XYZ file of C-alpha atoms in Angstrom:
431
model
C 81.619 113.360 127.622
C 78.830 111.047 126.687
C 76.140 110.750 129.249
C 76.650 108.072 131.845
C 74.540 104.984 131.857
C 74.911 104.417 135.555
C 75.679 106.331 138.756
C 79.319 107.336 138.944
C 80.253 105.424 135.797
C 83.123 106.906 133.800
C 82.288 107.163 130.092
C 83.656 108.550 126.845
C 87.375 108.992 126.283
C 87.971 109.068 130.040
C 86.755 105.482 130.283
C 89.184 104.420 127.568
C 92.161 106.050 129.259
C 91.071 104.626 132.601
C 92.254 101.232 131.304
C 95.934 101.019 132.224
C 96.756 98.607 129.406
C 95.333 101.006 126.831
C 97.497 103.813 128.168
C 100.563 101.745 127.320
C 99.174 101.063 123.825
C 98.487 104.773 123.379
C 101.996 105.809 124.435
C 103.577 103.139 122.237
C 101.504 104.209 119.236
C 102.402 107.851 119.770
C 106.117 106.987 119.751
C 105.975 104.677 116.738
C 103.819 107.127 114.735
C 106.246 109.959 115.368
C 109.074 107.601 114.457
C 107.520 106.755 111.098
C 106.916 110.405 110.159
C 110.374 111.566 111.233
C 111.939 108.568 109.487
C 110.264 109.520 106.201
C 111.564 113.085 106.407
C 115.095 112.175 107.472
C 115.425 109.388 104.914
C 114.152 111.645 102.132
C 116.760 114.273 103.043
C 119.494 111.628 103.275
C 118.646 110.110 99.887
C 118.581 113.540 98.263
C 121.944 114.393 99.843
C 123.466 111.164 98.520
C 121.977 111.274 95.013
C 120.948 114.890 94.345
C 117.849 113.302 92.756
C 114.408 114.776 93.475
C 112.835 111.621 92.012
C 114.592 109.267 94.433
C 113.907 111.614 97.324
C 110.206 111.640 96.494
C 110.289 107.862 96.064
C 111.047 107.461 99.766
C 107.603 108.888 100.513
C 105.899 106.720 97.893
C 107.558 103.649 99.398
C 105.767 104.484 102.624
C 102.478 103.525 100.929
C 103.003 101.025 98.131
C 104.398 98.055 100.168
C 101.251 98.102 102.294
C 99.574 95.821 99.767
C 102.327 93.225 100.268
C 102.141 93.152 104.043
C 98.377 93.496 104.043
C 97.735 90.500 101.781
C 100.670 88.116 102.104
C 101.280 88.560 105.837
C 97.818 89.426 107.147
C 97.277 86.058 108.852
C 100.109 86.914 111.261
C 97.681 89.190 113.118
C 95.507 86.219 114.156
C 97.862 83.217 114.065
C 100.299 84.467 116.713
C 99.851 86.100 120.126
C 99.177 89.799 119.658
C 101.838 91.053 122.045
C 104.488 88.954 120.333
C 103.477 90.304 116.923
C 103.417 93.943 118.053
C 106.774 93.777 119.822
C 108.287 91.872 116.893
C 107.081 94.498 114.411
C 108.592 97.298 116.489
C 111.868 95.384 116.783
C 111.994 94.842 113.021
C 111.319 98.546 112.361
C 114.009 99.541 114.865
C 116.485 97.213 113.154
C 115.612 98.692 109.756
C 116.153 102.218 111.091
C 119.523 101.163 112.542
C 120.454 99.756 109.133
C 119.758 103.146 107.580
C 122.240 104.756 109.962
C 125.165 102.484 109.045
C 127.725 104.604 107.143
C 128.049 103.777 103.462
C 124.687 102.019 103.156
C 123.760 102.047 99.432
C 120.699 104.021 98.406
C 119.029 100.868 97.094
C 119.413 99.280 100.533
C 118.057 102.418 102.217
C 114.943 102.242 100.048
C 114.614 98.498 100.666
C 114.733 99.099 104.425
C 112.023 101.725 104.007
C 109.935 99.067 102.242
C 110.418 96.728 105.203
C 108.970 99.302 107.596
C 106.046 99.946 105.239
C 105.315 96.226 104.719
C 105.282 95.632 108.483
C 102.999 98.610 109.155
C 99.626 97.068 108.158
C 100.341 93.909 110.170
C 101.173 96.040 113.207
C 98.103 98.247 112.711
C 95.756 95.318 112.160
C 97.035 93.424 115.185
C 96.780 96.493 117.401
C 93.249 97.246 116.171
C 92.116 93.702 116.913
C 93.713 93.601 120.354
C 91.877 96.801 121.308
C 88.750 94.666 121.498
C 90.502 92.387 123.998
C 91.786 95.327 126.027
C 88.705 97.557 125.975
C 85.844 95.203 125.129
C 83.283 95.385 122.334
C 81.019 98.261 121.483
C 81.567 101.842 122.562
C 84.972 101.379 124.281
C 86.411 99.731 121.163
C 85.073 102.479 118.882
C 86.483 105.226 121.097
C 89.812 103.421 121.336
C 89.991 103.341 117.542
C 89.139 107.044 117.565
C 92.076 107.798 119.858
C 94.395 105.948 117.464
C 93.136 108.058 114.552
C 93.671 111.246 116.556
C 97.242 110.162 117.237
C 97.784 109.417 113.537
C 96.650 112.890 112.489
C 98.476 114.637 115.315
C 101.668 112.739 114.489
C 101.615 114.236 110.999
C 101.591 117.722 112.468
C 104.070 117.110 115.277
C 106.255 114.747 113.255
C 106.886 117.137 110.404
C 107.629 119.934 112.844
C 109.895 117.793 115.019
C 111.620 116.330 111.983
C 112.326 119.766 110.591
C 113.744 120.997 113.890
C 115.913 117.908 114.368
C 117.295 118.156 110.842
C 118.150 121.793 111.470
C 120.535 120.816 114.272
C 121.556 117.240 113.441
C 122.446 115.070 110.472
C 119.846 112.804 108.810
C 121.735 109.792 110.186
C 121.421 111.106 113.735
C 117.696 111.723 113.242
C 117.259 108.189 111.913
C 118.972 106.940 115.074
C 116.301 108.800 117.058
C 113.586 106.990 115.096
C 115.225 103.665 115.933
C 114.990 104.669 119.592
C 111.270 105.508 119.260
C 110.518 102.088 117.764
C 112.521 100.408 120.520
C 110.723 102.366 123.226
C 107.359 101.497 121.651
C 108.230 97.807 121.712
C 109.299 97.981 125.361
C 106.066 99.700 126.362
C 104.007 97.035 124.628
C 106.078 94.217 126.124
C 105.903 95.555 129.672
C 102.454 97.138 129.659
C 100.207 94.674 127.835
C 99.043 91.196 128.780
C 100.149 88.031 127.020
C 97.084 86.614 125.250
C 96.765 83.511 123.084
C 96.548 83.735 119.308
C 93.089 84.791 118.200
C 92.364 81.974 115.732
C 94.174 79.413 117.892
C 91.507 79.917 120.565
C 88.839 78.413 118.292
C 88.295 74.674 118.435
C 87.263 74.425 114.782
C 90.573 75.745 113.500
C 93.529 73.482 114.119
C 97.143 73.869 113.040
C 96.662 71.709 109.950
C 93.641 73.707 108.842
C 95.504 76.964 109.210
C 98.252 75.756 106.923
C 101.125 77.879 105.685
C 101.203 81.584 106.446
C 100.912 82.677 102.817
C 98.006 80.353 102.147
C 96.259 81.389 105.350
C 96.709 85.063 104.514
C 95.365 84.756 100.984
C 92.598 82.393 102.048
C 91.442 84.703 104.809
C 91.480 87.693 102.468
C 89.414 85.759 99.915
C 86.899 84.775 102.563
C 86.540 88.332 103.790
C 86.202 89.780 100.305
C 83.684 87.104 99.336
C 81.347 88.287 102.088
C 79.129 90.936 100.519
C 78.614 92.823 103.779
C 82.302 92.905 104.663
C 83.192 93.897 101.113
C 80.758 96.807 101.172
C 82.127 98.067 104.485
C 85.703 97.757 103.250
C 84.818 99.908 100.261
C 83.158 102.443 102.550
C 86.379 102.518 104.571
C 88.589 102.938 101.511
C 86.745 105.236 99.114
C 86.358 108.581 100.950
C 90.110 108.738 101.807
C 90.923 107.800 98.204
C 89.251 110.911 96.833
C 90.204 113.139 99.760
C 93.942 112.679 99.103
C 93.705 113.785 95.475
C 93.500 117.513 96.251
C 95.906 116.982 99.154
C 98.486 115.476 96.791
C 98.321 118.616 94.648
C 98.707 121.203 97.404
C 102.368 121.976 96.649
C 101.689 122.936 93.007
C 98.540 124.765 94.148
C 100.568 126.769 96.665
C 103.022 127.572 93.898
C 100.152 128.755 91.717
C 98.997 131.042 94.529
C 102.554 132.286 95.082
C 102.324 131.857 98.856
C 105.800 130.379 99.369
C 106.889 127.580 101.735
C 104.991 129.027 104.711
C 101.733 129.038 102.774
C 102.366 125.546 101.479
C 102.996 124.335 105.021
C 99.761 125.928 106.192
C 97.840 124.147 103.445
C 99.433 120.808 104.320
C 98.524 121.194 108.010
C 94.897 122.189 107.428
C 93.390 118.778 106.815
C 94.955 117.072 109.869
C 93.796 119.986 112.045
C 90.223 119.549 110.852
C 90.454 115.809 111.439
C 91.747 116.095 115.011
C 89.142 118.697 115.984
C 86.208 116.804 114.452
C 87.272 113.416 115.806
C 87.670 114.836 119.311
C 84.372 116.729 119.327
C 82.283 113.925 117.838
C 83.805 111.351 120.182
C 83.261 113.596 123.199
C 79.801 115.063 122.685
C 77.870 112.553 120.559
C 76.643 109.134 121.604
C 76.884 105.931 119.562
C 73.528 106.239 117.822
C 74.082 109.868 116.840
C 77.469 108.986 115.373
C 75.975 106.102 113.429
C 73.319 108.386 111.937
C 76.056 110.769 110.806
C 78.142 108.099 109.101
C 76.579 108.271 105.644
C 76.165 112.053 105.315
C 79.635 112.754 106.727
C 81.170 110.122 104.449
C 79.737 111.945 101.431
C 80.541 115.381 102.835
C 84.229 114.474 103.186
C 84.753 114.595 99.409
C 82.593 117.657 98.668
C 84.785 120.590 99.836
C 87.255 119.869 97.021
C 84.578 121.108 94.611
C 85.426 124.589 95.870
C 88.845 124.441 94.199
C 87.082 124.970 90.872
C 86.939 128.649 91.869
C 90.720 128.714 92.504
C 90.275 130.035 96.061
C 92.817 132.214 97.811
C 94.966 130.861 100.625
C 92.443 131.564 103.369
C 89.530 129.951 101.547
C 91.670 126.989 100.515
C 92.628 126.416 104.157
C 88.950 126.476 105.106
C 88.084 123.934 102.401
C 90.830 121.621 103.620
C 89.824 121.928 107.274
C 86.250 121.015 106.284
C 87.572 118.047 104.334
C 89.453 116.860 107.406
C 86.265 116.830 109.483
C 85.016 113.985 107.309
C 87.220 111.555 109.237
C 84.498 111.283 111.855
C 82.440 109.013 109.549
C 84.727 106.189 110.733
C 82.939 105.940 114.090
C 79.947 104.232 112.510
C 81.968 102.159 110.058
C 84.105 100.752 112.879
C 81.012 99.586 114.765
C 79.497 97.871 111.760
C 82.732 96.343 110.527
C 83.711 94.652 113.790
C 80.167 93.284 114.020
C 80.329 91.808 110.512
C 83.714 90.075 110.759
C 84.210 86.572 112.223
C 86.024 86.887 115.545
C 88.969 84.693 114.589
C 89.607 86.814 111.482
C 89.335 90.237 113.134
C 93.088 90.892 113.137
C 93.386 89.890 109.496
C 90.350 91.981 108.593
C 91.829 95.041 110.290
C 95.139 94.430 108.521
C 93.353 94.198 105.177
C 91.454 97.394 105.960
C 94.650 99.337 106.641
C 96.541 97.878 103.692
C 93.710 98.559 101.265
C 93.235 102.109 102.471
C 96.887 103.037 102.182
C 97.296 101.305 98.817
C 94.348 103.015 97.144
C 95.431 106.333 98.637
C 98.901 105.873 97.156
C 97.434 104.995 93.769
C 95.103 108.001 93.958
C 98.034 110.315 94.687
C 99.877 108.962 91.677
C 96.806 109.312 89.478
C 96.357 112.897 90.684
C 99.899 113.741 89.650
C 99.395 112.213 86.201
C 96.077 114.003 85.716
C 97.626 117.333 86.738
C 100.164 116.922 83.923
C 97.372 117.118 81.351
C 94.651 119.204 83.007
C 94.663 122.369 85.150
C 94.405 122.080 88.925
C 91.047 123.858 88.888
C 89.715 120.823 86.992
C 91.566 117.927 88.634
C 90.982 118.918 92.264
C 87.196 119.439 92.058
C 86.854 116.379 89.805
C 87.885 114.323 92.822
C 84.889 115.695 94.692
C 82.412 115.061 91.895
C 83.565 111.522 91.091
C 84.088 110.754 94.758
C 80.538 111.763 95.691
C 79.077 109.444 93.061
C 81.270 106.517 94.146
C 80.640 106.995 97.872
C 76.877 107.232 97.321
C 76.982 103.977 95.349
C 78.851 102.225 98.162
C 76.452 103.618 100.764
C 73.581 102.103 98.794
C 75.347 98.723 98.915
C 75.979 99.036 102.664
C 72.287 99.713 103.189
C 71.323 96.713 101.080
C 73.548 94.429 103.141
C 72.449 95.583 106.583
C 71.603 92.630 108.751
C 74.466 90.661 107.166
C 76.057 90.318 110.594
C 73.564 87.553 111.307
C 75.217 85.311 108.718
C 76.647 81.993 109.806
C 80.006 82.237 111.564
C 79.722 85.976 112.085
C 79.264 87.737 115.405
C 75.977 89.472 116.030
C 75.590 93.193 115.622
C 76.111 95.339 118.651
C 74.825 98.829 118.908
C 71.884 98.393 116.525
C 71.496 98.046 112.767
C 72.762 100.339 110.098
C 70.522 103.415 110.011
C 68.219 103.571 107.030
C 68.067 107.326 107.009
C 70.911 109.730 106.229
């Protein structure tokens, strides 16, 4: 763990888990994350069984990304206008109800897909609200950053465990029964949050300069807050730094099934390729969070952000299975650049808009990743994989370097009017 700053003081991840309220948030997030992954698998199988259509089956996965832009822009003000616990429990209840609707016998496929959209539209609001409330639960600075790190570790681990658990459940039970299990996970998550977290007032309602009339309608508040955030040059630069590396990282990931087919490694090899990136992410996130202090992590932000997109260049050589796994594991390690970005972002955002800012961050990331996956598929129709996959690395490196230059130019922007001061020092000027 990180070195202690005082005698007997608990630090690092242990300090985060020492907070009882966070342990409830962690357990709830683990359940809801597994529920989302298993729901995607079970619903995809159910839709394929009902329609015998690979397109509609694949669409269930796409619908897990595309509605993020709706929830992240039109509903983002929910994260700050209403008490966090009420929002989180309400989101879980809505997701549980949607999963129950999928289980009802005879539900039309169109309704099944619409219910999937509901879960996806709610997701960024839930994620943004939870991210903002971590600051209330853990405090600013290092505890908040490590709490966010734990959430990312859960997200990556849920991909690995969720796909495995989903496959096992579907081997012994019907898709409807598995969907009923996901409804139970959402319900359990909501109960944990209701019973284990404190009731706190709405974030923007706690500010004297923002009354009910000024906040206006939800849609207007959501769009107005998004415009204000995007108009801030510093916030905009950090949002782009949050969005761009994942955008280019998912391009080779989206093409792993056809690449596995090209290698002739079968389903087992394809599964190994799909698991490689999350494994690298979990290992790197855990090691960096455990053994490096805040300043060291901040210094690594820029080089690791660029490095994340570079391993895909290796696919130009059409590597064998073993080398491809190594490239993907290395790509996954790039997730650790988020430590520094989290510190700078929370310092740059006005306190009463933190929930909305976190919602916008999540929605933007998932939306551009979904678009990048679609673009990768289109590109692979016209160009060989040995061109498309490394092209993501080359173009991505140029784009990330350009955004890093903008982040450097805007350092010190946290001192702007209405914005909280920087904690943990300025953006490093050296990579």
